[in-house]
Coordinates of C-alpha atoms and ligand atoms in Angstrom, one line a residue:
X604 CA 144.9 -0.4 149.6
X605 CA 148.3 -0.9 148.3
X606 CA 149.8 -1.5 151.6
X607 CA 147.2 -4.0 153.1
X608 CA 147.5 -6.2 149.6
X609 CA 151.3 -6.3 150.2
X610 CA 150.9 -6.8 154.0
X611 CA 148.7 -9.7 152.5
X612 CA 150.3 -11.3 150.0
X613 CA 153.5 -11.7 153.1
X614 CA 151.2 -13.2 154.9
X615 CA 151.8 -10.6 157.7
X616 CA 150.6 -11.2 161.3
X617 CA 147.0 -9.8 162.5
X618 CA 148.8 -7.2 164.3
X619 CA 151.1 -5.9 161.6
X620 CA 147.9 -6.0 159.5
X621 CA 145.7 -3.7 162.6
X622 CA 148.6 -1.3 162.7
X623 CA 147.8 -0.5 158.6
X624 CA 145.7 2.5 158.0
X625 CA 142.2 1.9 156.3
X626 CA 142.4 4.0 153.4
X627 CA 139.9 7.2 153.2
X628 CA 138.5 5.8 150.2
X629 CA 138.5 2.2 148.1
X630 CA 137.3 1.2 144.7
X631 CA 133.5 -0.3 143.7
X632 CA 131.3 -1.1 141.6
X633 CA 128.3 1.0 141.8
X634 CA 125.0 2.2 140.5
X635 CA 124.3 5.7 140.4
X636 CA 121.1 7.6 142.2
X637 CA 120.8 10.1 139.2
X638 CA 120.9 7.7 136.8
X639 CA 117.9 4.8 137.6
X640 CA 116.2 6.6 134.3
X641 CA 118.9 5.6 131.3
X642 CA 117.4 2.5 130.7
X643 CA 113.8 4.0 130.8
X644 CA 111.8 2.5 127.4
X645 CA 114.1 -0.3 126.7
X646 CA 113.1 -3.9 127.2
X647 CA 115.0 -5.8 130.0
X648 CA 117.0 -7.6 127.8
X649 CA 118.6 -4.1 126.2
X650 CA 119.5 -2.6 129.4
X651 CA 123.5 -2.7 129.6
X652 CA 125.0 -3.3 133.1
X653 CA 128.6 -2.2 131.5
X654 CA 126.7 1.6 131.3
X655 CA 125.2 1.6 134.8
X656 CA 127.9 -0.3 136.8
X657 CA 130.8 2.1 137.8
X658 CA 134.2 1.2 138.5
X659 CA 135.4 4.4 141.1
X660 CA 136.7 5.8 143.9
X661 CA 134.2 5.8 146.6
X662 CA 134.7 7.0 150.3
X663 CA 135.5 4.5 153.5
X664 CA 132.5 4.5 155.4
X665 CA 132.9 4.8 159.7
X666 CA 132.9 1.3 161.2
X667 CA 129.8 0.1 163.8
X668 CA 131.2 -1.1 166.8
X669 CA 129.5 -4.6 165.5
X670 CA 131.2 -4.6 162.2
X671 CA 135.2 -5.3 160.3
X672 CA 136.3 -4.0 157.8
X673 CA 137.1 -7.0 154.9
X674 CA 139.8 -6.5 152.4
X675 CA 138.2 -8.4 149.3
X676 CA 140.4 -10.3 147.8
X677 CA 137.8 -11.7 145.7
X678 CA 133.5 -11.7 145.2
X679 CA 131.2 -12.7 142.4
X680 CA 129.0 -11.8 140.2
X681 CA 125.1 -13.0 141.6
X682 CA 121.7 -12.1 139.5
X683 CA 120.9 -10.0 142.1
X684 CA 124.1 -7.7 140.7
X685 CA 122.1 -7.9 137.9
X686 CA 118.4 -6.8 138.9
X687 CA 120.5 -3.9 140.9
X688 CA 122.4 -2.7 137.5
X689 CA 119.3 -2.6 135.3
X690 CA 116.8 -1.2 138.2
X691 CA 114.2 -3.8 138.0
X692 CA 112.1 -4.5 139.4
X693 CA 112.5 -0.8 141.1
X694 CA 116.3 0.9 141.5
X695 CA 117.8 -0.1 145.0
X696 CA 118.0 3.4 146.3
X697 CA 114.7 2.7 147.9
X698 CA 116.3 0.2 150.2
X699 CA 118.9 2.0 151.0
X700 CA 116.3 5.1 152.1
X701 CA 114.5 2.8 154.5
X702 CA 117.6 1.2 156.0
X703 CA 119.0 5.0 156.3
X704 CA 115.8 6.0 158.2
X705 CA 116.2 3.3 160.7
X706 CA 119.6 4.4 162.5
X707 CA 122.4 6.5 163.2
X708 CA 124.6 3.6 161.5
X709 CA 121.7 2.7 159.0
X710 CA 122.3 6.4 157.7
X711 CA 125.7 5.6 156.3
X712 CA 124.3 3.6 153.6
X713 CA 121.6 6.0 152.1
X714 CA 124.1 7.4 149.4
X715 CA 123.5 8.9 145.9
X716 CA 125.8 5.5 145.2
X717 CA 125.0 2.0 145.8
X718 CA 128.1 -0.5 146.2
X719 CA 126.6 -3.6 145.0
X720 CA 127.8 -7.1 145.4
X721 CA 126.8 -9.9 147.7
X722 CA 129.8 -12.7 148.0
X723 CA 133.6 -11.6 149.3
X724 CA 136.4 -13.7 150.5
X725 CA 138.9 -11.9 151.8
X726 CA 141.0 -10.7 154.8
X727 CA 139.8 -8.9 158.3
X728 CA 141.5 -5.8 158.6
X729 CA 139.9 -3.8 161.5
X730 CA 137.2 -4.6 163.7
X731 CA 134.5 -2.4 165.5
X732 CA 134.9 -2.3 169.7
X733 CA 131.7 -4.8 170.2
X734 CA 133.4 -7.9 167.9
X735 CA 134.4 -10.9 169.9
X736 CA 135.0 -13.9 167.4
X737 CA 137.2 -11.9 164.7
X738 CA 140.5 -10.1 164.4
X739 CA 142.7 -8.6 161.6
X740 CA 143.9 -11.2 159.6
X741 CA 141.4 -13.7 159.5
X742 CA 140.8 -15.3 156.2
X743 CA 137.1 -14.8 155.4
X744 CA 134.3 -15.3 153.2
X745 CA 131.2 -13.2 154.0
X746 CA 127.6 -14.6 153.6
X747 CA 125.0 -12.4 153.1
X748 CA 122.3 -12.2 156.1
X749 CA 122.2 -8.7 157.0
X750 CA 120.3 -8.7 160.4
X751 CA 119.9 -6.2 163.4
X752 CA 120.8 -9.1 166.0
X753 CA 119.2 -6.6 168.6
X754 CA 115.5 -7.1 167.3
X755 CA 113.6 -10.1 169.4
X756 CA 112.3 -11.3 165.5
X757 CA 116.1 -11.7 164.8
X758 CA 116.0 -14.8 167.2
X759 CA 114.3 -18.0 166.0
X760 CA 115.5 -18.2 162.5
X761 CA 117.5 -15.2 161.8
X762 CA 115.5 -14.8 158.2
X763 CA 112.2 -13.7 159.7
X764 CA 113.7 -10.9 161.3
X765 CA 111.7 -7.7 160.4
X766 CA 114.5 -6.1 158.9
X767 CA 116.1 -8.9 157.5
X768 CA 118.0 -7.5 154.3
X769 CA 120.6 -9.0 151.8
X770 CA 124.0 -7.0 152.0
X771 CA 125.2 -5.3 148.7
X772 CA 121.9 -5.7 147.5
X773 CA 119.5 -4.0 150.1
X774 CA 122.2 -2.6 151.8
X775 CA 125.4 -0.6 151.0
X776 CA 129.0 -1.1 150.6
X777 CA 129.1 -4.9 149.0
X778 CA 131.1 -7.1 148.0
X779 CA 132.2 -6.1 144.5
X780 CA 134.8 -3.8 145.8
X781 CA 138.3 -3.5 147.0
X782 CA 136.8 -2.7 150.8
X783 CA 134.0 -4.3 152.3
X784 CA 132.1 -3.1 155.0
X785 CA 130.1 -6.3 156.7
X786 CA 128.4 -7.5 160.3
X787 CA 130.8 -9.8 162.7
X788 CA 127.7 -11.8 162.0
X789 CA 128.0 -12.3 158.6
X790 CA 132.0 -13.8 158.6
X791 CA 132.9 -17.8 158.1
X792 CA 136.4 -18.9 157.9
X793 CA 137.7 -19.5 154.1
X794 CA 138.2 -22.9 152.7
X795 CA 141.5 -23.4 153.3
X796 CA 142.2 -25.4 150.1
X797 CA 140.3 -22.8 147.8
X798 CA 141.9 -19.6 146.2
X799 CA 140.9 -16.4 146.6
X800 CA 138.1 -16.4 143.8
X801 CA 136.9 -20.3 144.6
X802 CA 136.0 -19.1 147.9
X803 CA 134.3 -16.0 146.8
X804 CA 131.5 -17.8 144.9
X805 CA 129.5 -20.0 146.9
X806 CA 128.3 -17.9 150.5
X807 CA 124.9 -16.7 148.5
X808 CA 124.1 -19.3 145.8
X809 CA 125.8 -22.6 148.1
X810 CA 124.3 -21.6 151.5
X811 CA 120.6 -21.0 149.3
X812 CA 120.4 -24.4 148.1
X813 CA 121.3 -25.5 151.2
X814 CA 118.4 -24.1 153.1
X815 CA 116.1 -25.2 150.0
X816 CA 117.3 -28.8 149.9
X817 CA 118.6 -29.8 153.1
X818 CA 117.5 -27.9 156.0
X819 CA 114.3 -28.4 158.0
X820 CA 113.6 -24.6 157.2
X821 CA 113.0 -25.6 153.7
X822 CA 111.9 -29.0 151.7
X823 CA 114.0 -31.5 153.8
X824 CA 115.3 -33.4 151.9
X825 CA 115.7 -37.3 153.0
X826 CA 117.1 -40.5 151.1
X827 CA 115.6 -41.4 148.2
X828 CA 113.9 -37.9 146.7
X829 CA 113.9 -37.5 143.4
X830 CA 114.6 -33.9 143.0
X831 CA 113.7 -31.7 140.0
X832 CA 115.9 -29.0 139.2
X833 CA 115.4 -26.4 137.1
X834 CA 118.7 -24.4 136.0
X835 CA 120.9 -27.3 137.1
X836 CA 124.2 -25.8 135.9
X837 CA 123.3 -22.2 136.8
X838 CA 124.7 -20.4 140.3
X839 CA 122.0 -22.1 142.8
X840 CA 121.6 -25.2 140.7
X841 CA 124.9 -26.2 140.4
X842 CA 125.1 -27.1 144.2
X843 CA 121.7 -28.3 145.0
X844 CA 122.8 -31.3 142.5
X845 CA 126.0 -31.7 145.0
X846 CA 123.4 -31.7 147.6
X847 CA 120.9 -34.1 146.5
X848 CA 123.7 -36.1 145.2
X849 CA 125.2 -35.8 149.0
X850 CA 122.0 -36.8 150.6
X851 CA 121.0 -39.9 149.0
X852 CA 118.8 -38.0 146.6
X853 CA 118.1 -38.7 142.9
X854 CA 118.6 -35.6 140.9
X855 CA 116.9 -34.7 137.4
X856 CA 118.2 -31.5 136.1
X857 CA 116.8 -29.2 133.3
X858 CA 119.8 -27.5 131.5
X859 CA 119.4 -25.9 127.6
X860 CA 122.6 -27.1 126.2
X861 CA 124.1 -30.4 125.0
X862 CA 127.4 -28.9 127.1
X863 CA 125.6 -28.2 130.3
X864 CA 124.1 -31.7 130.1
X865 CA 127.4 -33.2 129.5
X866 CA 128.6 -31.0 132.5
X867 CA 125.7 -32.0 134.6
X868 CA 126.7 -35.7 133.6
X869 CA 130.0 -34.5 134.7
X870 CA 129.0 -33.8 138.0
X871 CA 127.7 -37.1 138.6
X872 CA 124.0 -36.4 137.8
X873 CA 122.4 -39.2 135.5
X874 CA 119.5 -38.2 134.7
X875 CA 119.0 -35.0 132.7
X876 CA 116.4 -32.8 130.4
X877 CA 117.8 -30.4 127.7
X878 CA 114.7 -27.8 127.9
X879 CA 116.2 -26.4 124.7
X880 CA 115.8 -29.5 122.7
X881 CA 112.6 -30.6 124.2
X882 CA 111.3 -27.1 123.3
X883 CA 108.0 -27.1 126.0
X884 CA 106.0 -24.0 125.5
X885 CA 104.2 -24.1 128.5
X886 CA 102.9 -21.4 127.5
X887 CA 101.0 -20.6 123.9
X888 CA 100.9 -17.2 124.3
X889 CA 101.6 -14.1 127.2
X890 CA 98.2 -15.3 129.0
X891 CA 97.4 -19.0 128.1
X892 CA 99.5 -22.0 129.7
X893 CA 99.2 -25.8 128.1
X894 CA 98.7 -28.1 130.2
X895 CA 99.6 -30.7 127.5
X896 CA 103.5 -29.3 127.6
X897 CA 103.7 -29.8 131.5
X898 CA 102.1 -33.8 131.0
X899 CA 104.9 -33.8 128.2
X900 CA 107.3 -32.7 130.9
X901 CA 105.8 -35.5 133.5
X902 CA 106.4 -38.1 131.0
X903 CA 109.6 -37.2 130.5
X904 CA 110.8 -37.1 134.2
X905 CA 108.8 -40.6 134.6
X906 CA 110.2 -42.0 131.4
X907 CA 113.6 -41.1 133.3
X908 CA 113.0 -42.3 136.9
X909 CA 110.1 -44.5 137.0
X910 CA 108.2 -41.8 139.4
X911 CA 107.1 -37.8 140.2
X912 CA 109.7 -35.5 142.1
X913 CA 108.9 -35.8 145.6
X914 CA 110.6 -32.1 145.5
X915 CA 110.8 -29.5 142.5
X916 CA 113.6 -26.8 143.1
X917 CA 111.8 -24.2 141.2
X918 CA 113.2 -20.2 140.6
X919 CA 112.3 -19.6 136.8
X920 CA 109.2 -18.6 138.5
X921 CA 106.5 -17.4 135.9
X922 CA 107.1 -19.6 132.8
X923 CA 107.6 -22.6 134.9
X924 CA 105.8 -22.6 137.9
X925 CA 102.9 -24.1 136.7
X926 CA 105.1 -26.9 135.3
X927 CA 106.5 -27.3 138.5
X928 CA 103.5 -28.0 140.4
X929 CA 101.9 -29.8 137.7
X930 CA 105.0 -32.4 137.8
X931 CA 105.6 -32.5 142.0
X932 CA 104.7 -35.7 143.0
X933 CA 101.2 -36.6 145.6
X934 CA 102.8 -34.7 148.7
X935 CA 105.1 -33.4 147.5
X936 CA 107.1 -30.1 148.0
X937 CA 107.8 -27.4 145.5
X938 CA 110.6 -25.1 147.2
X939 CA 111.1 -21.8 145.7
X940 CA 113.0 -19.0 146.1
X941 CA 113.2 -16.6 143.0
X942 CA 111.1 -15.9 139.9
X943 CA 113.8 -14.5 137.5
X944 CA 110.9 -15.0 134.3
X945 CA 108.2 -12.9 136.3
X946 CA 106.8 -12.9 139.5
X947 CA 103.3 -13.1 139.0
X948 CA 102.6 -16.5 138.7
X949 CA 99.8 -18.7 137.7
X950 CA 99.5 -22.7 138.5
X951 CA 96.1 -24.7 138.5
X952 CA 95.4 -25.2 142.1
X953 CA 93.9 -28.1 141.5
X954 CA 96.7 -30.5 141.1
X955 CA 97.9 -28.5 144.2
X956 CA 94.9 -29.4 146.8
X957 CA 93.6 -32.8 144.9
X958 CA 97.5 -33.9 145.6
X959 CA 98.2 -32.5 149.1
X960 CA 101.3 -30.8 147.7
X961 CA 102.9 -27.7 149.1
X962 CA 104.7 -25.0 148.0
X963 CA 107.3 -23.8 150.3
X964 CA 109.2 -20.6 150.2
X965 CA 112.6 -20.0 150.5
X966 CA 114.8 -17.1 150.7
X967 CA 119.0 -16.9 151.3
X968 CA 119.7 -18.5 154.7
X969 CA 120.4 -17.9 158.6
X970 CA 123.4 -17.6 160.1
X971 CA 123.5 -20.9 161.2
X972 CA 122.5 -22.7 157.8
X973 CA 125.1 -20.4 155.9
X974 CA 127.7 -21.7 158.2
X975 CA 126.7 -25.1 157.9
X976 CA 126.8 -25.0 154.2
X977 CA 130.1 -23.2 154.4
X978 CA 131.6 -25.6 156.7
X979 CA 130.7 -28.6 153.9
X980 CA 132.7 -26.5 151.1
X981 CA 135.9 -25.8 153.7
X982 CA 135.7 -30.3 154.1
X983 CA 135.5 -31.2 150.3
X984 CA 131.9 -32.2 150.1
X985 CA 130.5 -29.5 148.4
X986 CA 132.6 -28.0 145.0
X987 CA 132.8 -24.8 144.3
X988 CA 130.8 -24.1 140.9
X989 CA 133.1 -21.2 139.3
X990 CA 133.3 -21.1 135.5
X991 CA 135.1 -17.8 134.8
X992 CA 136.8 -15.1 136.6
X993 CA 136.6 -11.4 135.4
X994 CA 138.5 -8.7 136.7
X995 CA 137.0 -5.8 138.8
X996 CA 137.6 -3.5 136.0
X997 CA 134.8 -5.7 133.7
X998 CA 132.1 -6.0 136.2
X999 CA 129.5 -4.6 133.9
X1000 CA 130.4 -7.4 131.4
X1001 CA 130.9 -10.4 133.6
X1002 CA 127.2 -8.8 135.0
X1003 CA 125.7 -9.1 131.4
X1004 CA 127.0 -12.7 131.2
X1005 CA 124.7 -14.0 133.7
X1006 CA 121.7 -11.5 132.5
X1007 CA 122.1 -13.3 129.2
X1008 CA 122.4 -16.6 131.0
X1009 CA 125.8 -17.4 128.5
X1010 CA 127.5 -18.6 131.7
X1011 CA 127.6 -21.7 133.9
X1012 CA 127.9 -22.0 137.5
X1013 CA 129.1 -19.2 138.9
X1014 CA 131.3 -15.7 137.6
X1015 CA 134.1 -14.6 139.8
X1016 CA 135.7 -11.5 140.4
X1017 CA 139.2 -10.5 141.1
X1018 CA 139.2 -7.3 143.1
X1019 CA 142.3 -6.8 145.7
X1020 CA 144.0 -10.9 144.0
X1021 CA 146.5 -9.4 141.1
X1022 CA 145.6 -12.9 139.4
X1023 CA 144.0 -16.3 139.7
X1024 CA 144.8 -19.3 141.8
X1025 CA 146.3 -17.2 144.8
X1026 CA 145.1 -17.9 148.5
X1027 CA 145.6 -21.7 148.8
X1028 CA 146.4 -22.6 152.5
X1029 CA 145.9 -26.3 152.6
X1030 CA 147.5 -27.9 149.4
X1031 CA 146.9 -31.4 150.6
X1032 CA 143.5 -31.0 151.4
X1033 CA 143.3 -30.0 147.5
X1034 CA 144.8 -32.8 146.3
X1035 CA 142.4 -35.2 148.8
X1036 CA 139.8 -33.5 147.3
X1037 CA 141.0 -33.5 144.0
X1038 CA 142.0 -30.8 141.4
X1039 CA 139.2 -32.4 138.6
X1040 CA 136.3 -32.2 141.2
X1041 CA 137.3 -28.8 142.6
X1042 CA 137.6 -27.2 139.0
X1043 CA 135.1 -29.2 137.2
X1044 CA 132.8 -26.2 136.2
X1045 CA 135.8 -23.8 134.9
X1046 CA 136.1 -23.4 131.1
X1047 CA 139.4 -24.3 129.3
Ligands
NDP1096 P1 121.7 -18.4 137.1 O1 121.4 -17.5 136.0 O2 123.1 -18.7 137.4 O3 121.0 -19.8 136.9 C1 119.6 -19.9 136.6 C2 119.4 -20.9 135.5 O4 118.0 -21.1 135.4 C3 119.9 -20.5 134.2 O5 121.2 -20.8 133.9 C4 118.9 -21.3 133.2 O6 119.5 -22.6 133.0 C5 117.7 -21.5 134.1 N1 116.6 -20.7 133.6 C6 116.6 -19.3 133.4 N2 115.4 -18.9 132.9 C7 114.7 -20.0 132.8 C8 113.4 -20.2 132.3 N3 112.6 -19.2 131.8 N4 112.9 -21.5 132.2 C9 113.7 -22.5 132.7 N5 114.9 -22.4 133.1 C10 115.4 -21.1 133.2 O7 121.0 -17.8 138.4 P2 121.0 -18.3 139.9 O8 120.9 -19.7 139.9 O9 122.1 -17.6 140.6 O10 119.7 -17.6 140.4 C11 118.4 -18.0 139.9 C12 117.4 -17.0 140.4 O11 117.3 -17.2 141.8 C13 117.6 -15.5 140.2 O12 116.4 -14.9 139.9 C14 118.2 -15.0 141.5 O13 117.9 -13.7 141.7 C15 117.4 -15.9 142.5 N6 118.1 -16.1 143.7 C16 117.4 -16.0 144.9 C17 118.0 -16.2 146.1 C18 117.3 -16.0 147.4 O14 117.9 -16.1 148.4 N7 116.0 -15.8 147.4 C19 119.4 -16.6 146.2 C20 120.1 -16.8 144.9 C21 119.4 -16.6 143.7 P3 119.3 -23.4 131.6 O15 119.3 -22.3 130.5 O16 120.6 -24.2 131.5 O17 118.1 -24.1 131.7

């Protein structure tokens, strides 16, 4: 890979950089097939992603005609890294059976390794014979919508396909890597005034909220909403406040830290609940929820905006799901897309059906929505939420950051970038948008 970084970092020509040869093998992160038992009897907390998360050598897989090959310059670290490096709720290898049964090129990916990562900005360096729209030397970022665009369910929204999967996740050969192996179908241009490791963060988290929040696929947002969210600093929450703040929304966020809530002030969001120092147990013990905590809760987002959420961004999922309805205002929409607390969730149904609210489910985004979202980073409007970069070589730690939830926005991760801030194509656009705004989440 030596030769493509240098090729690179000269800013060689698309030709020059077609006329390299892909290596016969790259560096990843991955989990290990024989080895979804080490954590077996420890609670979730105690299972390490440094011991199951790799750093190696792994072989270049044969490129689809539909396909490129993406030198990473950057990715990120997503909680999906995370469920992947502890094997819950089951070890990913299952996915990667299923997707190996279904074709000649679905075969690659059933390997006693799984690449993992599902965010990359990078460069093009070879594309398959079918790819129209790409070349060696593009400047990419890669969402994460791994669809067949061959199967008729592909072709009204691109998420209900039947074999709809989310790459370096339920697929192979992800992001967290040197090499990336991705559909034409996944690429989007890079923001041309982000670096490498700005650009890497947003495709999964950004392009999520924006389905949840602004798209018609999910709660539609319109002037005026008060929106709950929950996690307001984390990955996803971080820029569904840009977007409610964008769209004439009125944001409450839930953080647990007097930092995060001065961040989240930061960020131009006014009105704001510390969890932490409000300390609602929703629940009094593993079975029993209270509904006095999620009145305490209602009062408190009344006593801040005068009225319910019209929408409640909810992905805690078990420990505050029955908050959320409780608090959604007559009508109203709880959009959710994760349960990172538990997936079996219990709400009282009444205040669902005596209210006419709805809950509406959420997952990644399509094509189109992903590009959308991406196109509102590359013009300024939506910031980039990175708070640290790691190197490739500490991917098991900068993993266990965000299982412990000690981080803020989103991790990055330098894989082919020798160091921070490299990439920048558009200066002036930077400084339009501002240095303060584009960096506001990244620690001193
Ligand atoms: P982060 O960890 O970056 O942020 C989540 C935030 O939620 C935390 O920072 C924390 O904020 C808050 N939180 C965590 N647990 C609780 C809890 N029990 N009660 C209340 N708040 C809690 O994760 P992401 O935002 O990246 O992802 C969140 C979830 O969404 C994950 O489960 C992830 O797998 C899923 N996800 C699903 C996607 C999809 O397409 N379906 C896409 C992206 C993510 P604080 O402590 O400040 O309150």
């Amino acid at each position: 890979m030596d030769e493509i970084l240098q090729a690179i970092e000269a800013e060689a020509s698309g030709d020059d950089i077609a006329n390299l040869a892909v290596p016969a093998g790259y560096r990843a992160a991955a989990v290990h097939k024989d080895e979804t038992a080490m954590f077996e009897g420890l609670a979730t907390g105690e299972k390490d992603p440094s011991r199951s998360l790799h750093v190696e050598e792994v072989p270049t897989p044969e490129l689809a005609p539909d396909e490129a090959y993406v030198a990473v310059m950057a990715s990120s670290i997503n909680f999906n890294t995370v469920w992947t490096s502890i094997f819950e709720p089951l070890p990913t290898f299952a996915f990667l059976e299923r997707l190996g049964r279904e074709s000649r090129w679905g075969r690659r990916h059933d390997q006693p390794y799984h690449v993992v990562g599902s965010d990359a900005s990078g460069v093009v360096v070879r594309v398959g014979s079918a790819v129209r729209n790409w070349k060696p030397g593009d400047r990419v970022t890669v969402h994460c919508n791994f669809v067949d665009d061959q199967d008729p369910s592909a072709h009204d929204d691109s998420m209900l396909a039947v074999n709809q999967r989310i790459w370096g996740f339920e697929s192979n050969f992800g992001g967290l890597a040197d090499l990336a192996l991705v559909k034409a179908n996944q690429l989007m241009p890079k923001p041309a005034h982000l670096s490498w490791e700005e650009a890497a963060v947003n495709a999964l988290c950004n392009s999520t909220s924006y389905r949840m929040l602004a798209s018609r696929h999910g709660a539609a947002m319109k002037q005026g909403d008060v929106v709950f969210i929950w996690g307001a600093t984390g990955g996803l929450g971080g820029y569904a406040v840009q977007y409610v703040l964008n769209g004439g929304g009125i944001p409450v966020g839930v953080v647990s830290s007097p930092e995060k809530a001065k961040l989240l002030n930061d960020l131009g969001c006014e009105h704001v609940i510390d969890r932490k120092e409000k300390g609602y147990r929703f629940w009094s013990d593993d079975h029993t929820q209270d509904e006095s905590e999620w009145r305490r809760l209602g009062r408190d987002v009344r006593s801040l905006v005068g009225e319910d959420p019209h929408i409640v961004f909810e992905h805690p999922g078990r420990q505050t799901m029955g908050a959320s309805v409780f608090i959604c205002g007559r009508g109203g929409t709880v959009v959710t897309c994760a349960a990172t607390s538990g997936y079996m969730i219990e709400y009282d149904n009444r205040h669902l059906w005596m209210k006419l609210k709805s809950i509406k489910s959420s997952h990644f985004a399509n094509y189109k929505e992903a590009w959308e979202a991406n196109r509102l980073v590359a013009r300024g409007m939506i910031q980039p939420v990175l708070s640290a970069v790691y190197p490739l070589q500490e991917v098991g730690e900068a993993t266990a950051q965000v299982q412990h939830n000690r981080h803020e926005g989103k991790i990055g991760v330098l894989c082919l970038a020798p160091r921070e801030g490299m990439g920048i194509d558009d200066p002036e656009l930077r400084e339009r948008v501002g240095e303060d705004r584009i960096t506001l989440f990244r620690r001193s």
